[in-house]
Short mmCIF file of C-alpha atoms and ligand atoms in Angstrom, two decimals:
data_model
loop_
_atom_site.label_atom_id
_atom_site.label_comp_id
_atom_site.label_asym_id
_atom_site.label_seq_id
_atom_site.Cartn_x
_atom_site.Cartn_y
_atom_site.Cartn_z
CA UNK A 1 -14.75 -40.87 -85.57
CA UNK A 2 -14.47 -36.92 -85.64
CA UNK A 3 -18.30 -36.59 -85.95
CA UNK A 4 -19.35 -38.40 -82.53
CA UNK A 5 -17.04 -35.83 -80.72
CA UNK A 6 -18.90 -32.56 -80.24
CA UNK A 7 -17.53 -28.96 -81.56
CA UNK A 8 -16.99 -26.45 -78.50
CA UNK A 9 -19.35 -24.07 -77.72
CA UNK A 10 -16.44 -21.21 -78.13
CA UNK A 11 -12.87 -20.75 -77.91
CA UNK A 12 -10.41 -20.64 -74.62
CA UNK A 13 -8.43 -17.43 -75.72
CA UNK A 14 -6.43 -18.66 -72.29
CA UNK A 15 -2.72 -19.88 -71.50
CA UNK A 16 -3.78 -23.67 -70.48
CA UNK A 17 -6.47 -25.46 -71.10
CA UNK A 18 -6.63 -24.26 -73.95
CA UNK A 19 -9.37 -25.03 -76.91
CA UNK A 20 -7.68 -28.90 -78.17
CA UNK A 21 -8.64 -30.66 -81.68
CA UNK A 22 -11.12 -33.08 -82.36
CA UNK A 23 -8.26 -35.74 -82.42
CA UNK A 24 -7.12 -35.02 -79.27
CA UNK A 25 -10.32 -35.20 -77.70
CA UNK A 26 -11.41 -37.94 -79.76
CA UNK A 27 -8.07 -39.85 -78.50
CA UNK A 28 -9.74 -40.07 -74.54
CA UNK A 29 -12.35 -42.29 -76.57
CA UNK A 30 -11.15 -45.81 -74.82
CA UNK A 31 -9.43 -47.06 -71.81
CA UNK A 32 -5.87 -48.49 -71.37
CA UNK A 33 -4.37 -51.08 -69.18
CA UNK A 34 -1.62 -49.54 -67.54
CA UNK A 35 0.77 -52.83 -67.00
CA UNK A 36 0.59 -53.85 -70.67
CA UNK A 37 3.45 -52.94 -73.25
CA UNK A 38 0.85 -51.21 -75.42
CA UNK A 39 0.75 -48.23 -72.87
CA UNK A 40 3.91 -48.69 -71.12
CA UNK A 41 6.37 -48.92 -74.15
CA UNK A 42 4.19 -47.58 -77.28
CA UNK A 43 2.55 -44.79 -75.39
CA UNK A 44 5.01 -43.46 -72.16
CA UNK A 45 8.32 -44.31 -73.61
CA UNK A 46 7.82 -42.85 -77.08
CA UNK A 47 6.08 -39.29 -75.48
CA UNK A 48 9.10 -39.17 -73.21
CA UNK A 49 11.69 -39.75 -76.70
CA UNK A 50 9.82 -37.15 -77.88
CA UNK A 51 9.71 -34.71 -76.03
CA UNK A 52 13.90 -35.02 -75.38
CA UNK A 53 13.86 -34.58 -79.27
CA UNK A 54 11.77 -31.42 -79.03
CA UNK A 55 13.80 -29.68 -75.66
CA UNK A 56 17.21 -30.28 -77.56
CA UNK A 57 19.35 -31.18 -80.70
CA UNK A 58 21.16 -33.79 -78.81
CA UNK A 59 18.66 -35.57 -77.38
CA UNK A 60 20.70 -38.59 -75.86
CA UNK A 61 22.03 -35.75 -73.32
CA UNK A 62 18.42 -35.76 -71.81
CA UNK A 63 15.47 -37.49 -69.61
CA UNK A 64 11.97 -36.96 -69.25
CA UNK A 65 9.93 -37.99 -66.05
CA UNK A 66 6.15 -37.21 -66.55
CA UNK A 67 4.25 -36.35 -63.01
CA UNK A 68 0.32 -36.48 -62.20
CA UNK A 69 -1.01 -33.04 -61.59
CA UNK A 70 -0.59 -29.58 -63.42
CA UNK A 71 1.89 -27.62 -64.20
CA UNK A 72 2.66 -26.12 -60.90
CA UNK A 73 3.16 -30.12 -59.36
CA UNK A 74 6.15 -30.68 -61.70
CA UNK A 75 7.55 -27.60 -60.75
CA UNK A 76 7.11 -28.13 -57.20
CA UNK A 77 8.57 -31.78 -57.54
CA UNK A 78 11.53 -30.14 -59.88
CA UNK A 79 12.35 -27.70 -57.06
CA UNK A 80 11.99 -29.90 -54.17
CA UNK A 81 14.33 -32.50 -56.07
CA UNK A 82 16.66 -30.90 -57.60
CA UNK A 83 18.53 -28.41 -54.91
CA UNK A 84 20.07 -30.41 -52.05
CA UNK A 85 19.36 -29.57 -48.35
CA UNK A 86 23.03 -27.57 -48.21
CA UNK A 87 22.04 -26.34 -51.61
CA UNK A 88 20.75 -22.68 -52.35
CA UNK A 89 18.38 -21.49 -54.77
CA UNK A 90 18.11 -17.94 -56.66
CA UNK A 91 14.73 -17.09 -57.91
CA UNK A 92 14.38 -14.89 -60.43
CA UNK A 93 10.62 -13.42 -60.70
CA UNK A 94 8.99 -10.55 -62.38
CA UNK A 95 5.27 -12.14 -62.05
CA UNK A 96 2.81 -14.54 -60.67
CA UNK A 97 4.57 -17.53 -61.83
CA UNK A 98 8.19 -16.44 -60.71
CA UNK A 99 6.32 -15.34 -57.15
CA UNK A 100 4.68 -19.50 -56.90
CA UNK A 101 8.57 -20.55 -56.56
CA UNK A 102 9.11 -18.13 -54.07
CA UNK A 103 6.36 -19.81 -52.45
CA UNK A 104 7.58 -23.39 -52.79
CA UNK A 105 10.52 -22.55 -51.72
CA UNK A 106 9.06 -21.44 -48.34
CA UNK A 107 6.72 -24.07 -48.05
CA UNK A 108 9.25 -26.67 -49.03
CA UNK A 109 12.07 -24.99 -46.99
CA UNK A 110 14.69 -25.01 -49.71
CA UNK A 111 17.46 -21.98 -48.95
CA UNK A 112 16.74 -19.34 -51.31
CA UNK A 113 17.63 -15.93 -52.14
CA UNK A 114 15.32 -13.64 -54.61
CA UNK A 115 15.79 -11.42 -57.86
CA UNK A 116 12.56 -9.32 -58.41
CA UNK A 117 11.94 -7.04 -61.48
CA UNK A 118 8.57 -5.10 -62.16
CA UNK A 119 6.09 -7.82 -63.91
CA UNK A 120 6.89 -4.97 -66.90
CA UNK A 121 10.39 -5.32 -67.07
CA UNK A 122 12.55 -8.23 -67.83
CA UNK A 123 15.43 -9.45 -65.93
CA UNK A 124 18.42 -8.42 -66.58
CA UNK A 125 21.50 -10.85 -66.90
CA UNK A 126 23.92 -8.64 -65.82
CA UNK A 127 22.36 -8.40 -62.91
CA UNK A 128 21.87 -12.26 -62.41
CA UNK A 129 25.89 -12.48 -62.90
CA UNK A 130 26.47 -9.92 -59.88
CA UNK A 131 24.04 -11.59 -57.56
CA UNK A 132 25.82 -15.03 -58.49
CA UNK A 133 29.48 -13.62 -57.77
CA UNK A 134 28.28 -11.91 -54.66
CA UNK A 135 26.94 -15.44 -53.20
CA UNK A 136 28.68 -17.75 -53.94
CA UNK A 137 26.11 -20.24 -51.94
CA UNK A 138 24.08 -20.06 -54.87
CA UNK A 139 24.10 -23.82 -56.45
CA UNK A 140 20.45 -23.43 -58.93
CA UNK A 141 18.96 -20.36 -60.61
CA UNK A 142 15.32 -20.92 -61.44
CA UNK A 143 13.52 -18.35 -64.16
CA UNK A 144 10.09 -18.03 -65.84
CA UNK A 145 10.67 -18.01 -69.60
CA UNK A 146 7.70 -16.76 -71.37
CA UNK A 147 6.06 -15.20 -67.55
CA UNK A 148 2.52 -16.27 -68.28
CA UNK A 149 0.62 -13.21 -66.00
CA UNK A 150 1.83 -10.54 -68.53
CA UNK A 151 2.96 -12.57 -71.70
CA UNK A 152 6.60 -11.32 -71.23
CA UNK A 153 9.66 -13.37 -72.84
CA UNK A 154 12.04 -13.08 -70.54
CA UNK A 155 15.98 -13.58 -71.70
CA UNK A 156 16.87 -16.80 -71.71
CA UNK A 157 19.63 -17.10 -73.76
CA UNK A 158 21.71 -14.37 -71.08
CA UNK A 159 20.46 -15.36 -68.35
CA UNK A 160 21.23 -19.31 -69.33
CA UNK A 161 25.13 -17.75 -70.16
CA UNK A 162 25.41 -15.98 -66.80
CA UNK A 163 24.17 -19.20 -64.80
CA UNK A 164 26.33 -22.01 -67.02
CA UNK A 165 29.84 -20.01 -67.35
CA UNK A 166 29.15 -19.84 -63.31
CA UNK A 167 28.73 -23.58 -63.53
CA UNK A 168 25.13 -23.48 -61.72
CA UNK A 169 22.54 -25.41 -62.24
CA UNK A 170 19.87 -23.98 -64.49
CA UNK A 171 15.94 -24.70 -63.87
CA UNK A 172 13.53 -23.16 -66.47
CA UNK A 173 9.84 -23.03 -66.19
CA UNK A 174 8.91 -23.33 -69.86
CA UNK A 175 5.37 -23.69 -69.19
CA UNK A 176 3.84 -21.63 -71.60
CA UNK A 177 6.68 -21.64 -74.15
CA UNK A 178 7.71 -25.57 -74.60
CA UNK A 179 6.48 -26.59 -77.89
CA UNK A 180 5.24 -23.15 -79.08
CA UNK A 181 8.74 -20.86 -79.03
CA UNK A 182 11.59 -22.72 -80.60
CA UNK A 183 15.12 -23.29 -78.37
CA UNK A 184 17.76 -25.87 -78.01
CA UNK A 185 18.28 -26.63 -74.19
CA UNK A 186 21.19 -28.41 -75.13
CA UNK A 187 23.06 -25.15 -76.26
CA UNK A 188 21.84 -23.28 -73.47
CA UNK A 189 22.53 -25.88 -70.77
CA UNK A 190 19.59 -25.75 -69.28
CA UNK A 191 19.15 -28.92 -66.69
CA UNK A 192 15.49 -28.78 -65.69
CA UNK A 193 13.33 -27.77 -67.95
CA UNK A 194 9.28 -27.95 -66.99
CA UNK A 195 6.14 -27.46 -69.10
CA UNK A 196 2.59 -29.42 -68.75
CA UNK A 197 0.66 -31.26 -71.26
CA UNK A 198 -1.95 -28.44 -71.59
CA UNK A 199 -0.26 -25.77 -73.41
CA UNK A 200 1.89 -25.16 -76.62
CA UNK A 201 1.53 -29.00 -76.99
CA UNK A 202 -2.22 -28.49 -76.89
CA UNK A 203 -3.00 -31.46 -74.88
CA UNK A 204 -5.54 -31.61 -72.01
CA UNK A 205 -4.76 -30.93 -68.76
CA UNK A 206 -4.04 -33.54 -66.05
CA UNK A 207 -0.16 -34.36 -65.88
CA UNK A 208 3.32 -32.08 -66.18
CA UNK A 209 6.68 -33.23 -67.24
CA UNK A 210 10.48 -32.42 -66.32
CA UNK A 211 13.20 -32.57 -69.31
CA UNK A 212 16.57 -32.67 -67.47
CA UNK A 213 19.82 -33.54 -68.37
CA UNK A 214 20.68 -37.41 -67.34
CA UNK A 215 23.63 -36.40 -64.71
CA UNK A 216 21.27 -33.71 -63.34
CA UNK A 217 18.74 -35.91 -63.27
CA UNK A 218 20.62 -38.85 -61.62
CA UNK A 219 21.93 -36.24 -58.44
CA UNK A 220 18.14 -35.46 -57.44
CA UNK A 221 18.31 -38.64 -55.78
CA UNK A 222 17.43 -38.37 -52.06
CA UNK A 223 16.63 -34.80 -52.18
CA UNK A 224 12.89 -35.08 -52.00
CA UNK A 225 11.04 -32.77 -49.44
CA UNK A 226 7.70 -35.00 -50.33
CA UNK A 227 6.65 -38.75 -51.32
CA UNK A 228 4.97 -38.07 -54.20
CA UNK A 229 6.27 -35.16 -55.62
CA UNK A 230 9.93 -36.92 -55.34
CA UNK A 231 10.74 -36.61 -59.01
CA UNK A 232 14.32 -38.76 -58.85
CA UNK A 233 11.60 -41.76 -57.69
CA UNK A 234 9.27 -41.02 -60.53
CA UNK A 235 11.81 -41.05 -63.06
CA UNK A 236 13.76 -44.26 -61.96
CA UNK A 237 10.78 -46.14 -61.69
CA UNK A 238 9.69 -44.27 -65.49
CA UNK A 239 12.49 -45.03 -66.91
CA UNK A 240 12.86 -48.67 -66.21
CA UNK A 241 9.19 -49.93 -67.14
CA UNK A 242 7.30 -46.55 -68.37
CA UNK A 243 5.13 -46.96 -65.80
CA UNK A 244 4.19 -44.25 -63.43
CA UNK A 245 4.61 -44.37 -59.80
CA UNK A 246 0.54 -44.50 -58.85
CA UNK A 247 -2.27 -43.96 -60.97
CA UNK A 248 -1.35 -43.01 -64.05
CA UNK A 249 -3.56 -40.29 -66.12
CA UNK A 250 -4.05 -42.71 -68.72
CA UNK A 251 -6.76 -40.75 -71.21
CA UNK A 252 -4.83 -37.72 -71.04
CA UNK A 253 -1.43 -39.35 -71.68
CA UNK A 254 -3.21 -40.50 -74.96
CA UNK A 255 -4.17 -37.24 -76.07
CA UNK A 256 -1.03 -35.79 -75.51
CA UNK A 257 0.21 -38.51 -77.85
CA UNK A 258 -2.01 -37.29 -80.20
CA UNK A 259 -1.40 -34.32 -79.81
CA UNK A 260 2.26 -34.91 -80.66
CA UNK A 261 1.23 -36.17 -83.39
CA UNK A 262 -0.42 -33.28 -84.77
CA UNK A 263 2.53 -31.14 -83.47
CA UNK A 264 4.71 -32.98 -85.62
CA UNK A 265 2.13 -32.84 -88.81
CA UNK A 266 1.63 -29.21 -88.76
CA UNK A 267 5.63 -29.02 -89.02
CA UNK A 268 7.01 -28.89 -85.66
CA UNK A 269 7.61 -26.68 -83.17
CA UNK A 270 9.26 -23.53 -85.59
CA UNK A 271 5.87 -24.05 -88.03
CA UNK A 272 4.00 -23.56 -84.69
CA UNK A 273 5.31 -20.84 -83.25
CA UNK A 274 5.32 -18.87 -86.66
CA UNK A 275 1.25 -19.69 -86.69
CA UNK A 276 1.00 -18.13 -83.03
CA UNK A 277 2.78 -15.46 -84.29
CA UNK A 278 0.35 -14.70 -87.25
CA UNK A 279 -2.49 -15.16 -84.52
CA UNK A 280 -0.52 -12.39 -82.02
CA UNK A 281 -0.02 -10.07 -84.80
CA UNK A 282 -3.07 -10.10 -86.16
CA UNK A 283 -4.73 -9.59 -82.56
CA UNK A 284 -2.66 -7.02 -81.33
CA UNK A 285 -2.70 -5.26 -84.78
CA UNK A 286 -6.72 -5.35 -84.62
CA UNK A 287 -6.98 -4.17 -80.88
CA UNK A 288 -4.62 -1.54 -81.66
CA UNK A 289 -7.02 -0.16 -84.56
CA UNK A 290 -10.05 -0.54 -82.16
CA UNK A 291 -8.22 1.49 -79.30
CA UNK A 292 -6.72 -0.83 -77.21
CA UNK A 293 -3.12 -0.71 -75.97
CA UNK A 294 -0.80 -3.26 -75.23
CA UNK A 295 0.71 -3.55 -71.28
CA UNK A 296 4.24 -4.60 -72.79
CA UNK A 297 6.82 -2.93 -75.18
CA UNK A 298 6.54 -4.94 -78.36
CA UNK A 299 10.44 -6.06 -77.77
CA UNK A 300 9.46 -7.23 -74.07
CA UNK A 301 6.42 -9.45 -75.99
CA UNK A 302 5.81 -12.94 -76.33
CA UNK A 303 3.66 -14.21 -78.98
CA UNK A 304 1.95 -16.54 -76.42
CA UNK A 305 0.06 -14.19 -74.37
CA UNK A 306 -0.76 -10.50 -74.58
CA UNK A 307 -1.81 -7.77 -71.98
CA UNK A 308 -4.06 -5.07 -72.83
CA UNK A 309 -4.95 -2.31 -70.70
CA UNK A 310 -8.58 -1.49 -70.02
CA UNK A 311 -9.56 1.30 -72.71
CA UNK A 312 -11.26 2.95 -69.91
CA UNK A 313 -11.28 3.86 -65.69
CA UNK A 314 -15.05 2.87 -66.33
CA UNK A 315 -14.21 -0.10 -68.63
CA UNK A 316 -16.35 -3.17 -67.42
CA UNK A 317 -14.50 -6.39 -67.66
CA UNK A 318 -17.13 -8.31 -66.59
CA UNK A 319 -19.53 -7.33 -68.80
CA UNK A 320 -16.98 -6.77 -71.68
CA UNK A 321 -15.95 -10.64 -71.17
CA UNK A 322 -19.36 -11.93 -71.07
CA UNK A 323 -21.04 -10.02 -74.31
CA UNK A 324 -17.16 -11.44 -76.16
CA UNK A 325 -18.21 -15.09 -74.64
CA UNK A 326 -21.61 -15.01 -75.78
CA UNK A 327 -19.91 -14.97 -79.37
CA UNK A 328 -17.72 -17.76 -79.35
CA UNK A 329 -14.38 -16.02 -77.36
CA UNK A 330 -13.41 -16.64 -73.88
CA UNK A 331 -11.09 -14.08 -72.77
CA UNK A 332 -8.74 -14.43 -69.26
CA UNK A 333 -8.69 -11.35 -66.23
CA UNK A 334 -5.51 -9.71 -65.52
CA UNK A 335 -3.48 -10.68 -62.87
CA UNK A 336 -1.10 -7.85 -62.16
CA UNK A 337 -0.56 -5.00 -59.70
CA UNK A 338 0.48 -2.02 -61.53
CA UNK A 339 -2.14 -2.02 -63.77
CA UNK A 340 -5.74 -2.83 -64.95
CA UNK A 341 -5.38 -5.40 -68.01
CA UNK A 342 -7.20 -8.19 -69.29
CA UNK A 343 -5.37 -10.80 -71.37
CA UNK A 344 -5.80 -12.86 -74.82
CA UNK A 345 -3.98 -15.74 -75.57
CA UNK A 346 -2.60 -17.00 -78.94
CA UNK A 347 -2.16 -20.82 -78.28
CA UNK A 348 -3.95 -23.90 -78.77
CA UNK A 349 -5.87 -24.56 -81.88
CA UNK A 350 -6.72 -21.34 -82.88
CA UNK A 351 -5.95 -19.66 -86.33
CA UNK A 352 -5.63 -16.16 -87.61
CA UNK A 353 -8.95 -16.60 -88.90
CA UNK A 354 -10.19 -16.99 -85.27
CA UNK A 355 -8.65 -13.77 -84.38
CA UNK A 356 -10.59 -12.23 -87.25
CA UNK A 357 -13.65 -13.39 -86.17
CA UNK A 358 -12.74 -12.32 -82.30
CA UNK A 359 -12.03 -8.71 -83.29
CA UNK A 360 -15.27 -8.57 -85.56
CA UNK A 361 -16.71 -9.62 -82.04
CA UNK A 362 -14.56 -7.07 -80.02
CA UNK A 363 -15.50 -4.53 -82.35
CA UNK A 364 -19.42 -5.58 -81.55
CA UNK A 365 -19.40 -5.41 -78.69
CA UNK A 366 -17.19 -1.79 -78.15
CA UNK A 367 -19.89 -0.25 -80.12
CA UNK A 368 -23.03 -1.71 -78.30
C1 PLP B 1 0.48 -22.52 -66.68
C2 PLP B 1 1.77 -22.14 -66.04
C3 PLP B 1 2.24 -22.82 -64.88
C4 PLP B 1 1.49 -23.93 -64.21
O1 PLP B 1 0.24 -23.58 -63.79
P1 PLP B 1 -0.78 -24.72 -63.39
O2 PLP B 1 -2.04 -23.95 -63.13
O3 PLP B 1 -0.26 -25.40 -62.20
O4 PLP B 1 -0.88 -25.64 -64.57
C5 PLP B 1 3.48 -22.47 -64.40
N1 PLP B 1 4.22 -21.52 -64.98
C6 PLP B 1 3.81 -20.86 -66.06
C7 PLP B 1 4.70 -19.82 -66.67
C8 PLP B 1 2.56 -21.13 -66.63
O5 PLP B 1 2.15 -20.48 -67.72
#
């Protein structure tokens, strides 16, 4: 079936959509009833098992509810859900993605107080223990793990201490790390956990799911600041039938099932992560040895995403991103203040080999 489905014309280098397989794209090939058991129970009920066996060890501790939209939808449902209207929220940001919840927040009108770092520096959980001792209105802590505008890791195993031995509830916005950066939510007792089909999985985009622990879960009921983003609705009604509360993104939930698939053939998520770390270290080895600098301390870095400052005052993105698309490489702008950076992603089905190829390209193009 491969051959009917066309090769792309080059590779996303960016943090979601990413460049898919053949099989996933090949899986959007047909159409699905969504009231028969074939979708319902073989397709919706075995991603969501699967996914509670890749957020934790103890899986039976957890529950998925998939939701239409991106990323940024489950997030906003997660949010709006989870912290009660007495309850308060402490956002912890140090980029783009940390600075949407803030956002929400506002929008939704859920109480919240803020802990900012530079988008170079990661939070410190120290820091997130004062704040928490000095309000003691805080009831959820919400963090960025991998923050997808610089490609920092941020420390989730203190910050996940200084929330739990406070007995808070902990929301993480794995986006960008679910699936690609191995971690047992179980041991770090995180309750909300949120990533979208379209990244480490290396599905296509179109719908975003919430991991959260069952009792969690089961207190988000009533809490909803909006219909559809009401993610205590979409679960109850998910977990009885595995059908979705409206139109359900039926292609797209089949590729991600694919796509589990071929998560689980190339030997889960710790063979995974070690393959995006062969294609970060072979990027930022290369870039390094044609001049380019990373934004980030290697110790700050994740191995999902890297910065790199322009080489140049004069350096032309623009034209720079073009000439490296015209060979097969789509690169993604920066997105920060401090600094002028451009950014290269090491997700999706990409290889060390690809990297190769890109910095044969980079190095092309530098000396045109
Ligand atoms: C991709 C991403 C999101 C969601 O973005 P959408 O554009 O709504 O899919 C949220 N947080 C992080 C860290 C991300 O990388």
């Amino acid at each position: 079936m491969n051959d009917f489905i066309p090769d792309n014309p080059y590779i996303l280098l960016t943090p979601g959509p990413l460049s898919t397989s053949k099989g996933v794209r090949g899986a959007m090939l047909r159409d699905w009833c969504t009231w028969d058991a074939d979708y319902n129970v073989g397709i919706v009920q075995d991603i969501r098992r699967r996914l509670a066996g890749l957020a934790a060890a103890s899986p039976e501790d957890y529950t998925v509810a998939l939701m239409q939209g991106s990323g940024s939808f489950a997030v906003e449902a997660c949010l709006g859900s989870a912290v009660p209207r007495q309850g308060k929220l402490l956002i912890i940001r140090n980029g783009a993605y940390g600075e949407r919840m803030c956002q929400m927040a506002r929008v939704l009108g859920v109480r919240h107080v803020e802990y900012a770092t530079a988008e170079t520096e990661a939070p410190e959980p120290r820091r997130v223990a004062e704040i928490l001792d000095g309000d003691p209105a805080v009831t959820h802590v919400a963090m960025v793990h991998c923050e997808t505008t610089t490609g920092i890791l941020n420390p989730l195993e203190g910050v996940a201490k200084a929330v739990k031995s406070r007995g808070k509830t902990l929301i993480i916005d794995a986006m960008s790390s679910f699936g690609g950066i191995p971690f047992d939510a179980g041991a770090l007792g995180i309750d909300f956990l949120i990533s979208s089909a379209n990244k480490c999985v290396q599905g296509v985009p179109g719908f975003a799911f919430v991991i959260a622990k069952r009792a969690a879960m089961a207190a988000c009921e009533g809490n909803a600041r909006s219909l559809c983003l009401d993610l205590h609705d979409q679960w109850r009604e998910m977990d009885g039938s595995g059908k979705w509360r409206y139109t359900s993104p039926t292609h797209v939930t089949r590729a991600f099932f694919q796509a589990l698939d071929e998560l689980e053939a190339e030997g889960g998520v710790a063979a995974r992560h070690a393959r995006y770390q062969e294609n970060h270290r072979t990027l930022v080895e290369g870039m390094r040895g044609l001049g380019f600098r990373t934004l980030l301390a290697d110790a700050l870095q994740s191995p999902i995403i890297t910065s790199f400052l322009y080489p140049r005052p004069d350096f032309d993105f623009g034209a720079f991103y073009d000439a490296v698309k015209e060979r097969g490489f789509v690169l993604y702008p920066g997105k920060i203040s401090q600094a002028d950076t451009f950014r290269i992603g090491s997700i999706g089905e990409v290889y060390p080999g690809d990297m190769r190829r890109l910095l044969a390209a980079v190095r092309d193009v530098s000396e045109a």
